Short mmCIF file of C-alpha atoms in Angstrom, two decimals:
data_model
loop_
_atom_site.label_atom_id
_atom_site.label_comp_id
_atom_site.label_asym_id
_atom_site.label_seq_id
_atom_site.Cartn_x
_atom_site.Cartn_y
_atom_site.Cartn_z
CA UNK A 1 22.80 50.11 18.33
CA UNK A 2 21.19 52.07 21.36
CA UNK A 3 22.24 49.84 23.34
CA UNK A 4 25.92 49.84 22.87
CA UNK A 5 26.02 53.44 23.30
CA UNK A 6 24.81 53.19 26.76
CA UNK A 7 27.01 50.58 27.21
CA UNK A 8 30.25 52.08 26.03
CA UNK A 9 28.91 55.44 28.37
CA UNK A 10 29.02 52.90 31.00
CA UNK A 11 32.79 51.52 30.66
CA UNK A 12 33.94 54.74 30.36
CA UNK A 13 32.09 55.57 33.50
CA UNK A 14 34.03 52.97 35.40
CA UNK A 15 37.23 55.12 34.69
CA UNK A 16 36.37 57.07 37.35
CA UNK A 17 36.56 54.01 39.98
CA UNK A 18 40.40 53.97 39.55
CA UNK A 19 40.44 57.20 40.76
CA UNK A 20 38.38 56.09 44.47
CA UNK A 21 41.11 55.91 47.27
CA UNK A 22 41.31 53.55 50.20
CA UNK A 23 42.53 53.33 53.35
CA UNK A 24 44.74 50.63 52.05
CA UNK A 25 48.52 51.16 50.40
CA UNK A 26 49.88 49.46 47.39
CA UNK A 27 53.38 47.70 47.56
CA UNK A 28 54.96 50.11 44.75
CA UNK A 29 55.03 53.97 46.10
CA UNK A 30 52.90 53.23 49.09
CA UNK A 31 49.80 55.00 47.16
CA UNK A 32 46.57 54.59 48.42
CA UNK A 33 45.12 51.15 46.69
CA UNK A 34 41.81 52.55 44.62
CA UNK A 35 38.85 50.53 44.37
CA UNK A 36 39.27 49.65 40.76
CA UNK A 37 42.29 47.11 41.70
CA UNK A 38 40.96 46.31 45.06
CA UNK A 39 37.66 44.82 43.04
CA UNK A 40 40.01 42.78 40.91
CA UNK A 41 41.86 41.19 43.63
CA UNK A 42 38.63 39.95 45.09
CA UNK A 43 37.61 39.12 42.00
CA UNK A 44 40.14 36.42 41.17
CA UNK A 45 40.33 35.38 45.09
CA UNK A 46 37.11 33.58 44.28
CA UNK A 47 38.41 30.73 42.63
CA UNK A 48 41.31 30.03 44.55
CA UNK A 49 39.30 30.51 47.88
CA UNK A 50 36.17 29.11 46.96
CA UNK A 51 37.08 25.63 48.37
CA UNK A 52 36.58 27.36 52.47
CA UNK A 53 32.89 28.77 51.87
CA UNK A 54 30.79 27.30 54.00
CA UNK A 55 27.83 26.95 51.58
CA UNK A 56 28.23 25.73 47.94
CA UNK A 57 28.60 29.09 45.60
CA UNK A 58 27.99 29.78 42.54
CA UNK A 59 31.52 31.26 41.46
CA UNK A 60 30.49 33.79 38.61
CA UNK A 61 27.72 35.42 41.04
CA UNK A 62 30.30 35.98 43.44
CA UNK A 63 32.74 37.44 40.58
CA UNK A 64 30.13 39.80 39.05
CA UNK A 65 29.14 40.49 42.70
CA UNK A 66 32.50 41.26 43.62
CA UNK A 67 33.33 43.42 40.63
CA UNK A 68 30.63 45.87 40.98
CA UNK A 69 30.20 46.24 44.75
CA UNK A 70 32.22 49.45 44.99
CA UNK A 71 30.84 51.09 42.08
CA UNK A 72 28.49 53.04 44.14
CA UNK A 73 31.86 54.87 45.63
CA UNK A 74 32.46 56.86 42.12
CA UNK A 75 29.92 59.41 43.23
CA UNK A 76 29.70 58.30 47.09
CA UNK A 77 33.22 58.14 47.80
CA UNK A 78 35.02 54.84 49.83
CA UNK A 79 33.55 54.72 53.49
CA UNK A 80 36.56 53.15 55.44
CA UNK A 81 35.53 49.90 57.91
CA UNK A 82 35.94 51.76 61.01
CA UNK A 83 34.42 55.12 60.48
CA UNK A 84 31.04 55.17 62.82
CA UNK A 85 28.83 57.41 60.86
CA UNK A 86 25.45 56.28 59.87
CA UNK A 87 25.64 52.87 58.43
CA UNK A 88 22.58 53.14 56.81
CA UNK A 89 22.85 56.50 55.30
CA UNK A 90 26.17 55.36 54.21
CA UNK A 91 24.57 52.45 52.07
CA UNK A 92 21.29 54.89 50.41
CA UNK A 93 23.72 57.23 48.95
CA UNK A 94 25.68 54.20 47.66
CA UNK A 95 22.69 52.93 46.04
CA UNK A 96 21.46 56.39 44.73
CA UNK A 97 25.24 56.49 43.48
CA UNK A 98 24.85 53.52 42.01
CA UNK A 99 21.93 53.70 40.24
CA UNK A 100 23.51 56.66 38.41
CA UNK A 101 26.41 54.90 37.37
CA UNK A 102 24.24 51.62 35.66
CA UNK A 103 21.73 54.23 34.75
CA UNK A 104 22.87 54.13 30.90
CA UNK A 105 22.64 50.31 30.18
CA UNK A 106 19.54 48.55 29.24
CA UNK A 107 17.70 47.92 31.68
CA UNK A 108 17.94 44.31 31.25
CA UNK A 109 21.09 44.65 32.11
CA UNK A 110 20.42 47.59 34.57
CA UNK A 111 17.92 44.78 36.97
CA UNK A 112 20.85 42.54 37.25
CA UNK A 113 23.32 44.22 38.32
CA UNK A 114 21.04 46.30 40.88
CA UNK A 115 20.07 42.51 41.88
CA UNK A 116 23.09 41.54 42.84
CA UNK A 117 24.22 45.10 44.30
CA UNK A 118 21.26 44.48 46.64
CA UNK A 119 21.53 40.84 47.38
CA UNK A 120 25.49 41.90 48.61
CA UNK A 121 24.15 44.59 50.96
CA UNK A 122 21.70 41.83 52.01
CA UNK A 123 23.61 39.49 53.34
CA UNK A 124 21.37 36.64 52.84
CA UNK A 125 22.30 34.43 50.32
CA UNK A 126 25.68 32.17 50.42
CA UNK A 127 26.98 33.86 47.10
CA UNK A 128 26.73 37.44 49.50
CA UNK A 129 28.03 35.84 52.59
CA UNK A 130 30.88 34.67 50.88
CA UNK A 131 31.73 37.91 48.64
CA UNK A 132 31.20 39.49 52.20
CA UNK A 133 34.33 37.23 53.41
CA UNK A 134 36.77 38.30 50.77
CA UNK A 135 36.07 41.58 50.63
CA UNK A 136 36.85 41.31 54.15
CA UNK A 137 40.13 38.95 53.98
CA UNK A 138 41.80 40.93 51.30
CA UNK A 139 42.51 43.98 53.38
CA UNK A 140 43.93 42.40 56.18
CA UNK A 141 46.60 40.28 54.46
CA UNK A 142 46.61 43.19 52.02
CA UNK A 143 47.63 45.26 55.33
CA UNK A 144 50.03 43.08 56.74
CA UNK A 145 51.90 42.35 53.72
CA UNK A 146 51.86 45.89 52.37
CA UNK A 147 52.34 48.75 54.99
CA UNK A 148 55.30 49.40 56.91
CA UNK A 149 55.97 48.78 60.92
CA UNK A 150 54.15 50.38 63.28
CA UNK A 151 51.92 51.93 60.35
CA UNK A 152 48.66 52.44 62.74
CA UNK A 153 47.99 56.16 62.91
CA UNK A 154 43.86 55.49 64.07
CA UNK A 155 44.61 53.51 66.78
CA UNK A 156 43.03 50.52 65.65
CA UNK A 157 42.74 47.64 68.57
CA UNK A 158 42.92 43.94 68.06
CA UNK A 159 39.30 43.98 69.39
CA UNK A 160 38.00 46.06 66.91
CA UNK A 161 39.46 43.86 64.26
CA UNK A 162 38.16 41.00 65.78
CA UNK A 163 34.17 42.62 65.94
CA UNK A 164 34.52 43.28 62.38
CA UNK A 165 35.10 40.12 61.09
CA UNK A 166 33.53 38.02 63.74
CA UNK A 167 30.93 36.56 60.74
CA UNK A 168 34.02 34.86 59.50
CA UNK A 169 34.09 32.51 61.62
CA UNK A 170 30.48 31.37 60.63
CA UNK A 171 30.49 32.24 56.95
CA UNK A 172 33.48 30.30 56.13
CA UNK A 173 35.31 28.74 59.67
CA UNK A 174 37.87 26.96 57.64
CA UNK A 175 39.55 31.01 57.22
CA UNK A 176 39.18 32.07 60.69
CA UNK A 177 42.64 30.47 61.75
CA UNK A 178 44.18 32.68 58.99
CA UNK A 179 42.15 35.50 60.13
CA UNK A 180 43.67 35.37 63.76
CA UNK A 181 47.46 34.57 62.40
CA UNK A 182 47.11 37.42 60.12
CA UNK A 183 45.73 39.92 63.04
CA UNK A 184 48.51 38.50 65.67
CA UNK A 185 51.57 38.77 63.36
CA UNK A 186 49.91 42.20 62.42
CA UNK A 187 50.05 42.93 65.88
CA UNK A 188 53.81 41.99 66.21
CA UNK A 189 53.95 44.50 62.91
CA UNK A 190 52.91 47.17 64.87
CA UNK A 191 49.68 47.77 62.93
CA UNK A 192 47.09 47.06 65.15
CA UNK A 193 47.09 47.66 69.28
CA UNK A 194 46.70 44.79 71.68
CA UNK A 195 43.65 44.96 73.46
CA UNK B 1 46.37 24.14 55.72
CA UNK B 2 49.81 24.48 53.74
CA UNK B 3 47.27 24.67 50.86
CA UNK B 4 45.95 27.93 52.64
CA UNK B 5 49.58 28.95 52.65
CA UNK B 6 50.07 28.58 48.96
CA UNK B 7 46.97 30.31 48.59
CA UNK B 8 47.93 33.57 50.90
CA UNK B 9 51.28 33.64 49.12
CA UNK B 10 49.59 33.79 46.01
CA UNK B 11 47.22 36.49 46.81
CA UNK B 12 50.20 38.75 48.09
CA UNK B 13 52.26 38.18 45.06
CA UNK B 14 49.19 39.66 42.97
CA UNK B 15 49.66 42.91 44.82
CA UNK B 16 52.52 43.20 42.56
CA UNK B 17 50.34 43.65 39.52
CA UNK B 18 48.94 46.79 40.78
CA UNK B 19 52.30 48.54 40.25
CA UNK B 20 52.28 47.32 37.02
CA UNK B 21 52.77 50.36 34.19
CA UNK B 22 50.87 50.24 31.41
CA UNK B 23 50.83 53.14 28.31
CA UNK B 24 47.25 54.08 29.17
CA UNK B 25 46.00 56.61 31.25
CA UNK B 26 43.84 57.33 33.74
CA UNK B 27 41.16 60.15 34.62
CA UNK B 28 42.44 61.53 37.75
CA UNK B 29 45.87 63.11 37.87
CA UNK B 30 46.87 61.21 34.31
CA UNK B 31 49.09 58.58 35.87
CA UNK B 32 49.70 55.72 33.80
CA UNK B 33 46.63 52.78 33.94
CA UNK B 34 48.04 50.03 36.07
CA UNK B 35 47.67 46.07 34.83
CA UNK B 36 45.38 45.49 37.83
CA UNK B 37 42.42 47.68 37.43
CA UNK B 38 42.61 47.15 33.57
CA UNK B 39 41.93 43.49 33.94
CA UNK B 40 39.06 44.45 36.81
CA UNK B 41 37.22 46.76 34.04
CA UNK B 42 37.68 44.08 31.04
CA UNK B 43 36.26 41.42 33.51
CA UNK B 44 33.51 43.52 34.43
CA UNK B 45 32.86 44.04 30.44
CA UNK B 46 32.32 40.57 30.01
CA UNK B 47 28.92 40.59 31.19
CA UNK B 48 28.28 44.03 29.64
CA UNK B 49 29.36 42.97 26.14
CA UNK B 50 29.09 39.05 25.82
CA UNK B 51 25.58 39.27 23.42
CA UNK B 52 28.09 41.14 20.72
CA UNK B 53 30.38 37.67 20.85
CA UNK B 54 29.85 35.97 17.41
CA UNK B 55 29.78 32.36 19.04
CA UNK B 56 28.45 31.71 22.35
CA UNK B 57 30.54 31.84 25.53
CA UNK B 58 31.20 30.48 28.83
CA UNK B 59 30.95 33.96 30.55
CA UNK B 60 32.77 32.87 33.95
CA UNK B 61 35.80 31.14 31.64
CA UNK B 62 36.40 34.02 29.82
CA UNK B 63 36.44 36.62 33.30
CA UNK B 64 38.73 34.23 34.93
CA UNK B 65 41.27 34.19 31.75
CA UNK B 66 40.88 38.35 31.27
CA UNK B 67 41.58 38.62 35.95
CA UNK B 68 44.57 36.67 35.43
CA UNK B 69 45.51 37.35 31.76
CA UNK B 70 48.58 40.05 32.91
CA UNK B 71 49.60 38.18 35.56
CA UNK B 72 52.90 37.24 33.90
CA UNK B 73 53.31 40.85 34.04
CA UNK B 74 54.39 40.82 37.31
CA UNK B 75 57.90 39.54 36.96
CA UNK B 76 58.03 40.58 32.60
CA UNK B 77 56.43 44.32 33.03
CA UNK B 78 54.03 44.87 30.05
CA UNK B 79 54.73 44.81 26.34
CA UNK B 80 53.25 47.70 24.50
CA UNK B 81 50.91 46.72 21.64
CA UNK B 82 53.03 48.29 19.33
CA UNK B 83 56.06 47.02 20.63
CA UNK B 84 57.89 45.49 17.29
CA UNK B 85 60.21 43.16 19.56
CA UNK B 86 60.20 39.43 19.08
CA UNK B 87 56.76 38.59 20.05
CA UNK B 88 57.42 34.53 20.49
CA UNK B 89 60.25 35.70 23.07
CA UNK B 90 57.69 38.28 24.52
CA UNK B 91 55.23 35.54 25.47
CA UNK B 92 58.05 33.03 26.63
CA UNK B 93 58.75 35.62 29.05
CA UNK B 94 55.53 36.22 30.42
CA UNK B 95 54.69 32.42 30.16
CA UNK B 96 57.78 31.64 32.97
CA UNK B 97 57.03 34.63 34.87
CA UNK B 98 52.88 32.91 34.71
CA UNK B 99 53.98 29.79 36.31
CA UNK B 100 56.51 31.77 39.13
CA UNK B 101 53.65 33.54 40.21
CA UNK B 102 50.93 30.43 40.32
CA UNK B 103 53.58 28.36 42.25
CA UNK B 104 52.87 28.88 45.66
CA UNK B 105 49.04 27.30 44.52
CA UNK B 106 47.75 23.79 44.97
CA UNK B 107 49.04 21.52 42.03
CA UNK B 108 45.02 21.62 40.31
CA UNK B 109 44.50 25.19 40.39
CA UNK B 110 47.92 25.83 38.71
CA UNK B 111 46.96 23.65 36.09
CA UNK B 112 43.55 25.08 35.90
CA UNK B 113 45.17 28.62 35.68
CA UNK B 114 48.02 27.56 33.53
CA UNK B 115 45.36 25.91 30.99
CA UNK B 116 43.47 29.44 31.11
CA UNK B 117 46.46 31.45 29.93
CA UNK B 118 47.68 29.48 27.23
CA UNK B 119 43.94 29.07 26.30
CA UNK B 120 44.19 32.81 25.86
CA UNK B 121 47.23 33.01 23.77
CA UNK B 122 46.34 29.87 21.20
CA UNK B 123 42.91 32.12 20.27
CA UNK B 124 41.35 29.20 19.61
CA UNK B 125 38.37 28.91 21.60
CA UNK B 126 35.53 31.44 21.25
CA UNK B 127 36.49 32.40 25.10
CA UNK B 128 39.95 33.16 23.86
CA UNK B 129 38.74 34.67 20.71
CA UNK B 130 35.73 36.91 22.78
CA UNK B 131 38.85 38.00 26.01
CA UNK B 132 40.93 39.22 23.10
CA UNK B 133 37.93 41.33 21.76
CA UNK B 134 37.66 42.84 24.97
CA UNK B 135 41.28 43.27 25.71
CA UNK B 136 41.58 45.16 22.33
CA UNK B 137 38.78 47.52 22.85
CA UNK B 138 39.08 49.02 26.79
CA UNK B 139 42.25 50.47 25.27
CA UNK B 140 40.77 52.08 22.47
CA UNK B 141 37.56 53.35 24.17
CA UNK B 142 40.18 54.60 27.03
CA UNK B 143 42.15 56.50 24.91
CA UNK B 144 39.37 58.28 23.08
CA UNK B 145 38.07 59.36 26.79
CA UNK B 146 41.10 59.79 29.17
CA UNK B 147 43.13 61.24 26.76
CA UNK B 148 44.33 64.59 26.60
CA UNK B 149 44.03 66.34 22.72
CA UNK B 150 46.14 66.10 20.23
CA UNK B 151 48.45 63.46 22.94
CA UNK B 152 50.20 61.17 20.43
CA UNK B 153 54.09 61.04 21.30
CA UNK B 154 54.98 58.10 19.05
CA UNK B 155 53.12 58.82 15.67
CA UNK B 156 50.48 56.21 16.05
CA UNK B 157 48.67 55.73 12.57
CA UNK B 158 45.33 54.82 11.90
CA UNK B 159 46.34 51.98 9.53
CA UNK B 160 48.36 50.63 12.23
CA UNK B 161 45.41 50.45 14.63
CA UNK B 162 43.11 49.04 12.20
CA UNK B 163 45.59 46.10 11.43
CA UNK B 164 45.48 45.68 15.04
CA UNK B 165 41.93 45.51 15.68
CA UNK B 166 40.81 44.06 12.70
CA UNK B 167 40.39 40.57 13.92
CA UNK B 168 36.94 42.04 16.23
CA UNK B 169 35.52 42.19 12.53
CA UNK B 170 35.13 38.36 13.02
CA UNK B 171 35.22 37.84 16.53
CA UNK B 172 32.90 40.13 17.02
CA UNK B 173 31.33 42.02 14.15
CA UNK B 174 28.75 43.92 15.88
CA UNK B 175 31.41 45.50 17.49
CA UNK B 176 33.74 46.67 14.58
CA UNK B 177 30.92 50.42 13.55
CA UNK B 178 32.23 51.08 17.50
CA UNK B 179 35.63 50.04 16.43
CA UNK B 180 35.69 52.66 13.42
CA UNK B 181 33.48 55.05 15.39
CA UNK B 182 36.12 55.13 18.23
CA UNK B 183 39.07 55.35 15.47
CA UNK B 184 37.59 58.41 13.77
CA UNK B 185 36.50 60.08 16.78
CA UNK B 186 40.08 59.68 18.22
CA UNK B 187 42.09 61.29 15.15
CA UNK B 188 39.60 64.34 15.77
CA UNK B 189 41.24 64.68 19.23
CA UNK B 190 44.48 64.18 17.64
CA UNK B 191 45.00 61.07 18.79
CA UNK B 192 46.14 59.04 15.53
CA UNK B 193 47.71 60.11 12.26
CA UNK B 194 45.42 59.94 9.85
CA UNK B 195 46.84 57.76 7.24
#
């Protein structure tokens, strides 16, 4: 039972992923969200939203994709959408982090989920491009419905907004009307500057 | 789109779960585990786990029933497995607050969400059977490593865990030397009562 050593070292691991902050509040005490519920929500978005992908999916790709994708943050840390430091230096230490985290499973089980940690940062195949959308819907209605008026303390602009989820549009256009309600009654929130 | 606008309400309403108490902990500052990123980690254990199953199992079914297994949480709060309160009206309860908070969706996911959650409860299926496993063991394995020593304010006894658990010896009887492992290693922290 090797294995299931490992494997139980590995759940307990993912304790420490409740314990990643995000930009993001929760309704309750307005506490940052942490990436542990964050990866749930997008988790279960996936079959109610699966219907607006552009491409057909396959649904539990997208889950497991979804529910791992931030587990690189338990030794990297959360890198907020708008900070402008070096992308790609951002994503190696995720994947070293990673790595470290799935490091005690067997490595069966170590090659898939490094697969589909990869194929996310990718951003080739429709399973990534639509994980990609969620992860990028949930904050913004997440935003809108959670923080309070005039809540915008980095000066975010409508136009930055609108840059970084541009690939909407393509990945799944049947979402991009909600995407532009969301950011214009956000704007009427006070959460995001017009321009 | 008014299906879109089901579908947003929805997704809102689970930002409720995240505030969600349960009587776990967590690593960080020891605030109590919320019902949101305990049904991420069990849905991320699925994959993990699922060879231990003793029957084989759908492995998207059962990570859709364990993301939306608490849900009737949101408007019933969570029932400590201890609890000795009426256990029919517990899960009346939590069935009505299930379909409040899958209204806003299209009529067929409702019924496809509705059909996952009593699915759950009749532990019938080997899905149902398998969720349960997991359900039953991220609190033990928690406990053992979030824990502080000797932390057991309401005289939990091993028998009464045991009786708990026991059904894993047939759901999933690989599983059950972890089971006892975890049990024994837990009354050395003071955890249990030994008895």
């Amino acid at each position: 039972m090797e294995a299931l050593t490992g494997q139980i070292q590995f759940i307990n691991e993912l304790e420490k992923l409740k314990t990643v902050k995000r930009r993001n509040l929760t309704l309750d005490n307005q506490r940052p969200e942490n990436s542990a519920e964050h990866s749930w929500h997008l988790a279960l978005m996936v079959p109610i939203l699966s219907q607006y992908s552009a491409s057909a999916i396959d649904q539990l790709k997208v889950m497991k994709m979804l529910l791992i994708h931030d587990l690189g943050e338990i030794y990297a840390g959360d890198t907020w959408l708008y900070d402008q430091s070096n992308q790609d230096e951002t994503y190696q230490n995720e994947l070293k982090a990673f790595q470290q985290v799935i490091s005690p499973l067997p490595t069966g089980q170590q090659s898939e989920l490094l697969a589909l940690f990869t194929e996310f940062e990718a951003q080739k195949s429709n399973e990534a491009k639509f994980a990609k959308v969620l992860d990028a819907i949930q904050p913004l209605t997440n935003h809108l419905y959670v923080s309070n008026e005039k809540e915008n303390p980095d000066q975010i602009k409508v136009s930055m907004v609108l840059e970084k989820k541009a690939f909407i549009k393509e990945y799944a256009p049947k979402l991009w009307a909600l995407v532009e309600d969301t950011i214009k009654a956000s704007v009427e929130k006070g959460l995001y500057e017009e321009a």
